[in-house]
PDB file of C-alpha atoms in Angstrom:
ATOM      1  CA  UNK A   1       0.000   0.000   0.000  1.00 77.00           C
ATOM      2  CA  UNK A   2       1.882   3.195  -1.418  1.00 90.00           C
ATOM      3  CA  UNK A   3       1.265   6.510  -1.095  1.00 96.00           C
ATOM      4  CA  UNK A   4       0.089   7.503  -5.203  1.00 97.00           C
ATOM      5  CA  UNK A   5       0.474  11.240  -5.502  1.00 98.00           C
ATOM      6  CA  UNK A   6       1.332  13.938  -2.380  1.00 99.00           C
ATOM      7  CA  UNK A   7       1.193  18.097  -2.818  1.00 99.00           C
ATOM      8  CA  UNK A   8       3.842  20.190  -0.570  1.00 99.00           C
ATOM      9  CA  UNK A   9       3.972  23.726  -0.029  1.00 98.00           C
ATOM     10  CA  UNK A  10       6.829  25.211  -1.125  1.00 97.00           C
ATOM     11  CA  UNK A  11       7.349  28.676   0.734  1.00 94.00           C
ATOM     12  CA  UNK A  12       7.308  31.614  -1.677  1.00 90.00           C
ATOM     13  CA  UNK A  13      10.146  33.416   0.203  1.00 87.00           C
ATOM     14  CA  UNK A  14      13.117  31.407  -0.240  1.00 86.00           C
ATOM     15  CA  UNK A  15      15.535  30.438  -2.452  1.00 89.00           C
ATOM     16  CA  UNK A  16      14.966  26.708  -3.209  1.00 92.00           C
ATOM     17  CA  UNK A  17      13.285  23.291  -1.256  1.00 95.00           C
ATOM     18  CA  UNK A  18      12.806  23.915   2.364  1.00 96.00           C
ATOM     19  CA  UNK A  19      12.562  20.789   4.251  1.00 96.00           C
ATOM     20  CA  UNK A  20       9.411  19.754   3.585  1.00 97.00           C
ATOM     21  CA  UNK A  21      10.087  19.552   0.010  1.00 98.00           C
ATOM     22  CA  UNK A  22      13.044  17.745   0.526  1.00 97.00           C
ATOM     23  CA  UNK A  23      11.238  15.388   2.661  1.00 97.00           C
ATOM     24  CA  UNK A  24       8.487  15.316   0.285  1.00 98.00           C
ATOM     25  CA  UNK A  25      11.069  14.426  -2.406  1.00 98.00           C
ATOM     26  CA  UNK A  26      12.381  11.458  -0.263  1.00 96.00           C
ATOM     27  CA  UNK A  27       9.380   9.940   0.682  1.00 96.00           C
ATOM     28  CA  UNK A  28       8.211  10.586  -3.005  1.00 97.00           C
ATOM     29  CA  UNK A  29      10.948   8.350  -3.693  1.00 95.00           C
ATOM     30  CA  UNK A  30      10.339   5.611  -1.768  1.00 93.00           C
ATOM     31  CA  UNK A  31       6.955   5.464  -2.278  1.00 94.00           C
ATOM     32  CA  UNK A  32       6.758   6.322  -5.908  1.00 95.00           C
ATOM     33  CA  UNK A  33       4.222   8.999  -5.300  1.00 98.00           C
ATOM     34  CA  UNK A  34       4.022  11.656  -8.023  1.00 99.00           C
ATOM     35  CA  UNK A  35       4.695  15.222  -6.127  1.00 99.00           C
ATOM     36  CA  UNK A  36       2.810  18.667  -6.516  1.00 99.00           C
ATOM     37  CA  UNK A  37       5.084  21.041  -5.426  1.00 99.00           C
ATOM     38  CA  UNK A  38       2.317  24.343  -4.622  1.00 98.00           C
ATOM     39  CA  UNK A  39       4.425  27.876  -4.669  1.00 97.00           C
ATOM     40  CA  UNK A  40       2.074  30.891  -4.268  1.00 93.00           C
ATOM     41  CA  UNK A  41       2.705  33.757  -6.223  1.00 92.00           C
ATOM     42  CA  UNK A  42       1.790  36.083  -3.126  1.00 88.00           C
ATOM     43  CA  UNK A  43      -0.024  39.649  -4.027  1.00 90.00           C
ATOM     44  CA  UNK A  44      -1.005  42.718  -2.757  1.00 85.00           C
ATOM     45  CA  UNK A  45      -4.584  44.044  -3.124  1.00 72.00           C
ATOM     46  CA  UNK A  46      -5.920  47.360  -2.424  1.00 63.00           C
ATOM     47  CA  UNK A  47      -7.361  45.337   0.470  1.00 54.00           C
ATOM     48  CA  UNK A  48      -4.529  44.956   2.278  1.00 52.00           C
ATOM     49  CA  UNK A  49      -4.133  48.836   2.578  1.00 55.00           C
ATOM     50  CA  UNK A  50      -7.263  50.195   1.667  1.00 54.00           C
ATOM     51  CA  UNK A  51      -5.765  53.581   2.937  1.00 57.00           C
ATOM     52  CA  UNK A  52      -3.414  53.678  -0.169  1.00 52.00           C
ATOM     53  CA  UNK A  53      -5.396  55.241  -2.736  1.00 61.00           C
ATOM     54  CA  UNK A  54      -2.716  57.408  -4.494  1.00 71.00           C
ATOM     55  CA  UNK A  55      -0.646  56.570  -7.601  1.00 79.00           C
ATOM     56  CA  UNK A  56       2.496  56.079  -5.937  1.00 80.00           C
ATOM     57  CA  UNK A  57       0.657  53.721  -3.669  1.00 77.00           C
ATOM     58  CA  UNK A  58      -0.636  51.499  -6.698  1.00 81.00           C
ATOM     59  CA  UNK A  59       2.862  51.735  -8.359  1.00 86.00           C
ATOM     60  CA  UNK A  60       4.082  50.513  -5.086  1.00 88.00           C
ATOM     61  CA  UNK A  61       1.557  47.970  -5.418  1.00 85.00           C
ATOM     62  CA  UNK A  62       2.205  46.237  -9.074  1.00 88.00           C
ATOM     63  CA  UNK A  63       6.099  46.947  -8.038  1.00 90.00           C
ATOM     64  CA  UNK A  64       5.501  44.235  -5.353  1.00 89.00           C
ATOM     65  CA  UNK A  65       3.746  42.072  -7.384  1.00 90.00           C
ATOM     66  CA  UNK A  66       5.842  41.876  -9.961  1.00 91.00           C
ATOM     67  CA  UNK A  67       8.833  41.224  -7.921  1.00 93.00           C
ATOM     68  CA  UNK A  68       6.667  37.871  -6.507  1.00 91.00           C
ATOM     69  CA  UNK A  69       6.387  36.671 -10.019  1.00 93.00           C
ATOM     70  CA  UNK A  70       9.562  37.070 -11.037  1.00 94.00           C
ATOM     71  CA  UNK A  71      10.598  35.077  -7.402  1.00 95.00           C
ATOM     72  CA  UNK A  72       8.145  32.563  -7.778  1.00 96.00           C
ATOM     73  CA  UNK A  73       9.693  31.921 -11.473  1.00 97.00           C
ATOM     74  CA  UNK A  74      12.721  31.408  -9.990  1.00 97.00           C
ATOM     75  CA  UNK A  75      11.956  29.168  -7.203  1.00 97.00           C
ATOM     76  CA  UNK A  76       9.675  27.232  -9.598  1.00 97.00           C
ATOM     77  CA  UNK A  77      12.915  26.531 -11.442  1.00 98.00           C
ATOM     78  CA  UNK A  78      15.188  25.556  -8.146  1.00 98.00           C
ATOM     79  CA  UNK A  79      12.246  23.086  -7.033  1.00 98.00           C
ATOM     80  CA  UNK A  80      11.984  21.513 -10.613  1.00 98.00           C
ATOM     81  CA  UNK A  81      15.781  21.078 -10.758  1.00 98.00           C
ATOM     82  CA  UNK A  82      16.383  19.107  -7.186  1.00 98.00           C
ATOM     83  CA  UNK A  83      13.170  16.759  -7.966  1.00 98.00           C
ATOM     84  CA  UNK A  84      14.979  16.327 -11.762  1.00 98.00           C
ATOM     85  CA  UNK A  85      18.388  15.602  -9.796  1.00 98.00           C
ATOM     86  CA  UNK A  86      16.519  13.139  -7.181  1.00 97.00           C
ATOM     87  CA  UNK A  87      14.271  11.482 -10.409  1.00 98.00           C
ATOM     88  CA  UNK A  88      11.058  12.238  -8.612  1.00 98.00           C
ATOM     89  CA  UNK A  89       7.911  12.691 -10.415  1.00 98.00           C
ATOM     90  CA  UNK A  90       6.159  15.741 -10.199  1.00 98.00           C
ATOM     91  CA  UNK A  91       4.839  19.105 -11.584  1.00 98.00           C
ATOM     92  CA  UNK A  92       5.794  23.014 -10.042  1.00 98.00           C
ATOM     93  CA  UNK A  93       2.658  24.586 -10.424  1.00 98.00           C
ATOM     94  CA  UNK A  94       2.712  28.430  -9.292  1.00 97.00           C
ATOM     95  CA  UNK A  95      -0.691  30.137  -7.802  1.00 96.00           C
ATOM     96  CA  UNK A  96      -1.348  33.851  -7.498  1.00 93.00           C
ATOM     97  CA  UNK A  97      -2.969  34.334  -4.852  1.00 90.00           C
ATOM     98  CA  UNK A  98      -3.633  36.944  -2.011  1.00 90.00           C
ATOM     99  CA  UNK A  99      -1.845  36.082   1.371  1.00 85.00           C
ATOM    100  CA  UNK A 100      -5.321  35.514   2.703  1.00 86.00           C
ATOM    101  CA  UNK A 101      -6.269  32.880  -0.002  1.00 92.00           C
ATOM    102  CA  UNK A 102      -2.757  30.456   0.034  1.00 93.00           C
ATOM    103  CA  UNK A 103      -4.347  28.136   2.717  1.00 94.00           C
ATOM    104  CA  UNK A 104      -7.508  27.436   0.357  1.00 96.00           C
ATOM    105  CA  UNK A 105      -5.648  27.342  -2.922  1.00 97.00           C
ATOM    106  CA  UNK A 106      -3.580  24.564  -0.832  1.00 98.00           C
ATOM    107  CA  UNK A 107      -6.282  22.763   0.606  1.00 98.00           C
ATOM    108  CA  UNK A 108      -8.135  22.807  -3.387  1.00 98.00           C
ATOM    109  CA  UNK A 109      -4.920  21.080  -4.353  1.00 98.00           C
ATOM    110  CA  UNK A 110      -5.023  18.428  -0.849  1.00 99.00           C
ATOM    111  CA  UNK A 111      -8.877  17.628  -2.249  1.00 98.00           C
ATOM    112  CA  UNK A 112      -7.040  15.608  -5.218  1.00 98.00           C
ATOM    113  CA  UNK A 113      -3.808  14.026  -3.535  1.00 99.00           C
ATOM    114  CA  UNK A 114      -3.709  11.196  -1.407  1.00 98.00           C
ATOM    115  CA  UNK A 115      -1.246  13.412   1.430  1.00 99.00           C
ATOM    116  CA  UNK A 116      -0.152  16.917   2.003  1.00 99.00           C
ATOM    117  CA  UNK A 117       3.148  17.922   3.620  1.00 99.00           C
ATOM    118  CA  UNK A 118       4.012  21.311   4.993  1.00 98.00           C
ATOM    119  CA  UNK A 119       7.432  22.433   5.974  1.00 97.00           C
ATOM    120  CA  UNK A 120       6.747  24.277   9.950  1.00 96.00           C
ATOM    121  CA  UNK A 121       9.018  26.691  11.936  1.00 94.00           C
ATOM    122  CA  UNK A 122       8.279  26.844  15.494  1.00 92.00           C
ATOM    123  CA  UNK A 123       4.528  26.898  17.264  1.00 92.00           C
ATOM    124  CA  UNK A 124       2.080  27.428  14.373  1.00 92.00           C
ATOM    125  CA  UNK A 125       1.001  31.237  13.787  1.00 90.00           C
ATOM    126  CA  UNK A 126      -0.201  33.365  11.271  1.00 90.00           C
ATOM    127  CA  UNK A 127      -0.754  32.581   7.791  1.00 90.00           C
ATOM    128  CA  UNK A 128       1.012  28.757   8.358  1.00 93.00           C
ATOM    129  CA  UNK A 129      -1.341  27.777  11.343  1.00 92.00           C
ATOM    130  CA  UNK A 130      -4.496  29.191   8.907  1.00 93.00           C
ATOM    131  CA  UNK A 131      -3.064  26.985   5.800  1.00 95.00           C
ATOM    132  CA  UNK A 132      -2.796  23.997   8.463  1.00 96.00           C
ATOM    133  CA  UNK A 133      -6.415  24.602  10.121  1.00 93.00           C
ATOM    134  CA  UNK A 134      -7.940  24.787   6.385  1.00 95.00           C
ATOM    135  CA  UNK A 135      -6.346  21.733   4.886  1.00 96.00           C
ATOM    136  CA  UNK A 136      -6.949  19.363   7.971  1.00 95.00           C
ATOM    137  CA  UNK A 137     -10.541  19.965   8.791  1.00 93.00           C
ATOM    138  CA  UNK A 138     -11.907  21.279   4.924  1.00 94.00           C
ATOM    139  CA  UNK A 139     -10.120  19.002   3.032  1.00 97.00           C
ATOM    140  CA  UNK A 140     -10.841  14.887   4.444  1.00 95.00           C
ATOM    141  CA  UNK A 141      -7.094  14.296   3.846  1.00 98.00           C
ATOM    142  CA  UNK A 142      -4.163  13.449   6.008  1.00 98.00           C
ATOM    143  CA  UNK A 143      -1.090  16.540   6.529  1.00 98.00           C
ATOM    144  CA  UNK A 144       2.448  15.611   7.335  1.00 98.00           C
ATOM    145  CA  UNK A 145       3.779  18.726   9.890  1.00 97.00           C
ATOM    146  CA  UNK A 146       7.607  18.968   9.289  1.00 97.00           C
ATOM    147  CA  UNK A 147      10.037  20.528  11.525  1.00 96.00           C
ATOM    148  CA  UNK A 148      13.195  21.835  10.234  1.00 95.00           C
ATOM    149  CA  UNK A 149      14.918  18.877  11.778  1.00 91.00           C
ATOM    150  CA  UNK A 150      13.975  16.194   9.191  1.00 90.00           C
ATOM    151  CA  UNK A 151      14.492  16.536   5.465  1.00 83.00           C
ATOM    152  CA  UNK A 152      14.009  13.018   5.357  1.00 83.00           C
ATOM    153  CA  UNK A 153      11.829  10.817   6.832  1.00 84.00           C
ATOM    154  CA  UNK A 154      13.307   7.703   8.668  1.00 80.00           C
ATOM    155  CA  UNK A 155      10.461   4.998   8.949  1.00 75.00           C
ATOM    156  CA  UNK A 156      11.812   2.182  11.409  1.00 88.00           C
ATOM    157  CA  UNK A 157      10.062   3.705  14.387  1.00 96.00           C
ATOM    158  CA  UNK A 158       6.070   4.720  14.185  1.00 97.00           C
ATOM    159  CA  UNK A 159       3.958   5.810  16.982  1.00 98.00           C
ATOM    160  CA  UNK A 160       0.068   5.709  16.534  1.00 98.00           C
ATOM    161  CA  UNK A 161      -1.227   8.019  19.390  1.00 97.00           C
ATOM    162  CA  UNK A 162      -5.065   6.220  19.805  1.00 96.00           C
ATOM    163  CA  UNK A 163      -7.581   7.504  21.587  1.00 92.00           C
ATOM    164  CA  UNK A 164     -10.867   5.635  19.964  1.00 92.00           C
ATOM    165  CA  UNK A 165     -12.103   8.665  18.277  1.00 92.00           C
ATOM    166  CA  UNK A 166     -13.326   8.880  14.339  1.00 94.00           C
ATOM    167  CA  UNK A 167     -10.339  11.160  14.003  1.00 95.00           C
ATOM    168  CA  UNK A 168      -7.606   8.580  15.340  1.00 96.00           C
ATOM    169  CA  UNK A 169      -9.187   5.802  12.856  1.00 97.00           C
ATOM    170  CA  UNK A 170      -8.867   7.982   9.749  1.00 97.00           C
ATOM    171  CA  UNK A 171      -5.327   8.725  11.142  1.00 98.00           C
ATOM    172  CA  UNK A 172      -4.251   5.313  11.435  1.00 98.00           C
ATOM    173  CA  UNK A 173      -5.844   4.713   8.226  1.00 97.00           C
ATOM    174  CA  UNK A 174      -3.407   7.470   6.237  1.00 97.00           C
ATOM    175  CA  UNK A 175      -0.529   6.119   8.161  1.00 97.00           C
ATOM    176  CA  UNK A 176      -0.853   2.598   6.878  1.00 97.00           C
ATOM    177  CA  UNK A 177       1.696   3.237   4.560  1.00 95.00           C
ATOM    178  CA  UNK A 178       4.480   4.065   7.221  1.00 96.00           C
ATOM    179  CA  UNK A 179       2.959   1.551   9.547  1.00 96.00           C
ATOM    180  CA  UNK A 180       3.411  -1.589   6.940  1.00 94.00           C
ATOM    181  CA  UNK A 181       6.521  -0.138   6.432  1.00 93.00           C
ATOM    182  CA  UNK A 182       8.190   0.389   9.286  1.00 95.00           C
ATOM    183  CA  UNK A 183      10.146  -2.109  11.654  1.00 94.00           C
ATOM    184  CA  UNK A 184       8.491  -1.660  14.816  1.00 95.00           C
ATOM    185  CA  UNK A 185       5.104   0.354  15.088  1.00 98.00           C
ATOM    186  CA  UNK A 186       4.090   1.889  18.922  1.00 98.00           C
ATOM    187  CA  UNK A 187       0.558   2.494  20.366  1.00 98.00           C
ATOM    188  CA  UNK A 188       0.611   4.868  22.570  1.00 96.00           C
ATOM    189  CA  UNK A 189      -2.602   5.534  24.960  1.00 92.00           C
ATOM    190  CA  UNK A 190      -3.034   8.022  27.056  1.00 91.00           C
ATOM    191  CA  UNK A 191      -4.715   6.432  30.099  1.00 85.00           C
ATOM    192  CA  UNK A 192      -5.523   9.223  32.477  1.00 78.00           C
ATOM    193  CA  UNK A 193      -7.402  10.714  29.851  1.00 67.00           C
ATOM    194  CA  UNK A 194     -10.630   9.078  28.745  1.00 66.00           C
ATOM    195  CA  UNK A 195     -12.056   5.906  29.779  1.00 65.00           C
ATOM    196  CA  UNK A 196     -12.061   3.343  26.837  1.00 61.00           C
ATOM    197  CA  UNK A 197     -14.647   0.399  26.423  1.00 64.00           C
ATOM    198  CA  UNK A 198     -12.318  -2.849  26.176  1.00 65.00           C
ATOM    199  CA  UNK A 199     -13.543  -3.465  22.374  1.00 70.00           C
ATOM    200  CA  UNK A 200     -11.947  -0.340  21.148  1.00 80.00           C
ATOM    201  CA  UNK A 201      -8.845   0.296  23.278  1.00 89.00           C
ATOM    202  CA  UNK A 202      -5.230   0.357  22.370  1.00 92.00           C
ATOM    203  CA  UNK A 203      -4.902  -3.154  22.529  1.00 92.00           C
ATOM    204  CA  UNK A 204      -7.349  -4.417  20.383  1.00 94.00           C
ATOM    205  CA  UNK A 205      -5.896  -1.934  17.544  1.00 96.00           C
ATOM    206  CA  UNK A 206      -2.311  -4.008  18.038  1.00 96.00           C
ATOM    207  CA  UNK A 207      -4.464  -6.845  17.355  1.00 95.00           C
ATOM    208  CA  UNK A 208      -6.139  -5.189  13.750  1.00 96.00           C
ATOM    209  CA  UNK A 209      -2.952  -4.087  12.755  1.00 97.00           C
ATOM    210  CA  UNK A 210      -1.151  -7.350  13.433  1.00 96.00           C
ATOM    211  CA  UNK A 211      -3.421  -8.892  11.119  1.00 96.00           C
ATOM    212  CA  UNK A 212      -2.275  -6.234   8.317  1.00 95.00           C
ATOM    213  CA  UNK A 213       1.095  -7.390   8.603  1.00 95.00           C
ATOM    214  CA  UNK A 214       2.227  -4.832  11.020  1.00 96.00           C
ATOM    215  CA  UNK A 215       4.385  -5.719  13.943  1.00 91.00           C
ATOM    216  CA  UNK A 216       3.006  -3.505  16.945  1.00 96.00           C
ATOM    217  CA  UNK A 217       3.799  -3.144  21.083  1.00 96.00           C
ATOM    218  CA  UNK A 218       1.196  -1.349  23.322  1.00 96.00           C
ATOM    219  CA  UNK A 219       2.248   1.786  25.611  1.00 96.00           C
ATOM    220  CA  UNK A 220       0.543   3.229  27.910  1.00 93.00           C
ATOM    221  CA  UNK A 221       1.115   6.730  28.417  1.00 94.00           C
ATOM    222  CA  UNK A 222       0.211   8.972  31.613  1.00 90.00           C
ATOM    223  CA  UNK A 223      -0.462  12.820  31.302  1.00 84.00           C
ATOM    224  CA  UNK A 224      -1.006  13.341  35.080  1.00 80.00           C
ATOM    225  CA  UNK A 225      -1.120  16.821  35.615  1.00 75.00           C
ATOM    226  CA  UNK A 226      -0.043  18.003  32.375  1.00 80.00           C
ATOM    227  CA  UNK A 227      -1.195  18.726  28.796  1.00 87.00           C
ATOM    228  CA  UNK A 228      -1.679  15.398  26.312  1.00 90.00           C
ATOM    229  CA  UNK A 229       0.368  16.537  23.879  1.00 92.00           C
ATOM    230  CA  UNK A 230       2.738  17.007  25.894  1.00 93.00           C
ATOM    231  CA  UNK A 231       2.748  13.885  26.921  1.00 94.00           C
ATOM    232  CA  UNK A 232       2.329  12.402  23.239  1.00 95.00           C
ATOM    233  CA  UNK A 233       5.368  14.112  22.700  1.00 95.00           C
ATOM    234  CA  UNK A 234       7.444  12.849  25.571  1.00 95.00           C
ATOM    235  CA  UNK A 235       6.055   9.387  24.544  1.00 96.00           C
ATOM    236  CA  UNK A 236       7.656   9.831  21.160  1.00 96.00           C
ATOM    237  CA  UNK A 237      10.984  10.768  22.080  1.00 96.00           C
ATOM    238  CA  UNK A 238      11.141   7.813  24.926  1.00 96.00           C
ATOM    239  CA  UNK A 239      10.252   5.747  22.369  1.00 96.00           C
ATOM    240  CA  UNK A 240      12.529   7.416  19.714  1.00 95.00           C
ATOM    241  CA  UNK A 241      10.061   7.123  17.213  1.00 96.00           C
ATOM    242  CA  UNK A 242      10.507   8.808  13.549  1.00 96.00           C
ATOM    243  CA  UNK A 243       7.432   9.692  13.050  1.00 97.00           C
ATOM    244  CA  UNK A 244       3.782  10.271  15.175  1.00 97.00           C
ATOM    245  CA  UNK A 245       0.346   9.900  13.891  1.00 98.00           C
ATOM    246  CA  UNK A 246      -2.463  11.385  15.262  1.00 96.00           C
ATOM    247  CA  UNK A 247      -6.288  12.798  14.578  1.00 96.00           C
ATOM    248  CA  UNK A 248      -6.771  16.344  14.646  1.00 92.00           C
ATOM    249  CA  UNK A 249      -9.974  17.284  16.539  1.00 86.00           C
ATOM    250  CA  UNK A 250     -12.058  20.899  16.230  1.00 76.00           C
ATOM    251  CA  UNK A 251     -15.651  21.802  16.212  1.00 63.00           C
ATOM    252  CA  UNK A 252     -16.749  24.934  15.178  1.00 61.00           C
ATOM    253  CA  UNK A 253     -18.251  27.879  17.576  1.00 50.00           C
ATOM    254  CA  UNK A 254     -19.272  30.991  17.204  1.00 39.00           C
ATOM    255  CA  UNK A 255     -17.459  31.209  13.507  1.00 42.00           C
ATOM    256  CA  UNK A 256     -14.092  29.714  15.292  1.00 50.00           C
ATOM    257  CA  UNK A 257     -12.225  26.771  15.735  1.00 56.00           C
ATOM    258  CA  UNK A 258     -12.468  25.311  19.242  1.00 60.00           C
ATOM    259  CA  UNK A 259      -9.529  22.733  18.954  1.00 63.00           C
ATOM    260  CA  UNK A 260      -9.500  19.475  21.280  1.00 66.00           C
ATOM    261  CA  UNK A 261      -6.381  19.843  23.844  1.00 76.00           C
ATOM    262  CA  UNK A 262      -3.820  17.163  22.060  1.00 86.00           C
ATOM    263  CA  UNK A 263      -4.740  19.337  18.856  1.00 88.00           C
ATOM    264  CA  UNK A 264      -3.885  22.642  20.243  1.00 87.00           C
ATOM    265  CA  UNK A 265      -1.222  21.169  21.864  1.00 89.00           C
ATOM    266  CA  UNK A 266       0.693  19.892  18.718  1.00 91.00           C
ATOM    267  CA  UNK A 267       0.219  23.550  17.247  1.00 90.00           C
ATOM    268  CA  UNK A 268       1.427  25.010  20.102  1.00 90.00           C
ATOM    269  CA  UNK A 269       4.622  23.350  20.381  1.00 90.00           C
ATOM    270  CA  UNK A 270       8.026  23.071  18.615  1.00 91.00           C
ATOM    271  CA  UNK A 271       7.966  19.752  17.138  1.00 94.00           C
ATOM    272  CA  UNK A 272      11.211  17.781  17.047  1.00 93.00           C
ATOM    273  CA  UNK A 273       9.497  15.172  14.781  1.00 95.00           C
ATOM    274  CA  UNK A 274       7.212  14.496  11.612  1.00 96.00           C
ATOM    275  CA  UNK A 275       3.461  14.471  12.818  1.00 97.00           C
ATOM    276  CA  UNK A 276       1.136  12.609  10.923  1.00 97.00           C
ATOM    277  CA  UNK A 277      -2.621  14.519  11.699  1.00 97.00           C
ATOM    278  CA  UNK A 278      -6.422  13.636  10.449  1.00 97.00           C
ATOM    279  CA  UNK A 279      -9.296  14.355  11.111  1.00 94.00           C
TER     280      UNK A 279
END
């Protein structure tokens, strides 16, 4: 079971692959997936200044824009050239778009692939937590968070963090790929959290995934006084896991997104590893 095709952002302000290209490129490879590398062509609109009536503002304006082509040409061409150098298939497709719009012109692009992988820097903020939010709970498909630490993705080690909810089953489901793959596969569940029935606990999902081929040890994991992701996370490095999977949990109030703790958590943190989120 192979992942088929994958998009990754490329962010429009550098000078080549960041490292969630790169990873994208190396997981591309093993898999054989067929990669979408997404570079918004970011412009201004009157909107973002609607102060700046005058003609100097407007040449100001088209000045800026023009310089985002020209930089989105360019990266276009560094992208293209490292997946032509690795022999990964793909396509470099640029978007204009207004800063406002890149997390839905990603997200129309997620609809269509199989995976989407963004490159993170820190906590999640601005204009990369909004891209994140919109592809994970408009979209129905899986995102791979990257920290700057891994431009490739080692898959000996998986953790499954399993909690029994709709949103942890369509996780493990998008991590099948990495879980038949991988040497030694952890679930972790968080005990001190919710009380599971015994037909749907951590256990019984080392048993399903056993019978998919896929070699699996149960961990329990205790959050005691402190956040679950933070605990997740402390799981993961005991464990020394490559890569965690998770679901992503929100429900909607009042025109916002009220995330569920683990959720928030993971956005709120530094990651120090690949996380696999659904919803």
């Amino acid at each position: 079971m192979n992942i088929q095709d994958l998009v990754v952002h490329v962010p429009p302000h550098g000078d080549g692959p960041d490292h969630g290209v790169k990873l994208a490129f190396d997981l591309a490879k093993h898999q054989g997936a067929y990669v979408t590398a997404l570079i918004s062509e970011v412009r201004l609109s009157s909107l973002d200044n609607p102060s700046a009536t005058s003609e100097a503002d407007e040449r100001l304006r088209q000045e800026f824009n023009e310089r985002s082509r020209h930089q989105a040409q360019r990266l276009a061409h560094a992208v293209s050239a490292a997946a032509e150098a690795g022999g990964i298939r793909h396509e470099v497709v640029i978007e204009p778009a207004f800063s406002y719009q890149v997390g839905q012109v990603f997200a129309d692009y997620l609809r269509v692939r199989a995976l989407g992988i963004i490159g993170v820097n820190g906590a999640l903020e601005g204009e990369t937590r909004l891209m994140v939010e919109t592809a994970l709970f408009e979209t129905g498909r899986p995102l791979l968070l990257i920290p700057p630490t891994s431009s490739t993705l080692g898959n000996d080690k998986v953790m499954v963090a399993w909690d029994a909810t709709p949103a942890a089953v369509h996780a493990v489901t998008a991590a099948m790929p990495f879980l038949q793959a991988a040497r030694e596969v952890v679930v972790a569940h968080v005990t001190d959290d919710k009380a599971f029935q015994r037909g749907r606990s951590g256990i019984e999902l080392c048993h399903h995934l056993s019978r998919h081929g896929v070699q699996t040890q149960f961990a329990p994991v205790q959050r005691g006084q402190g956040n679950v992701a933070d605990a997740l996370l402390e799981a993961a490095r005991a464990h020394d896991v490559d890569l965690l999977a998770m679901g992503a949990y929100a429900h909607s109030a009042l025109r916002r997104l009220i995330f569920g703790s683990a959720t928030r958590g993971i956005f709120e943190r530094s990651l120090s590893l690949p996380i696999l989120m659904a919803n």
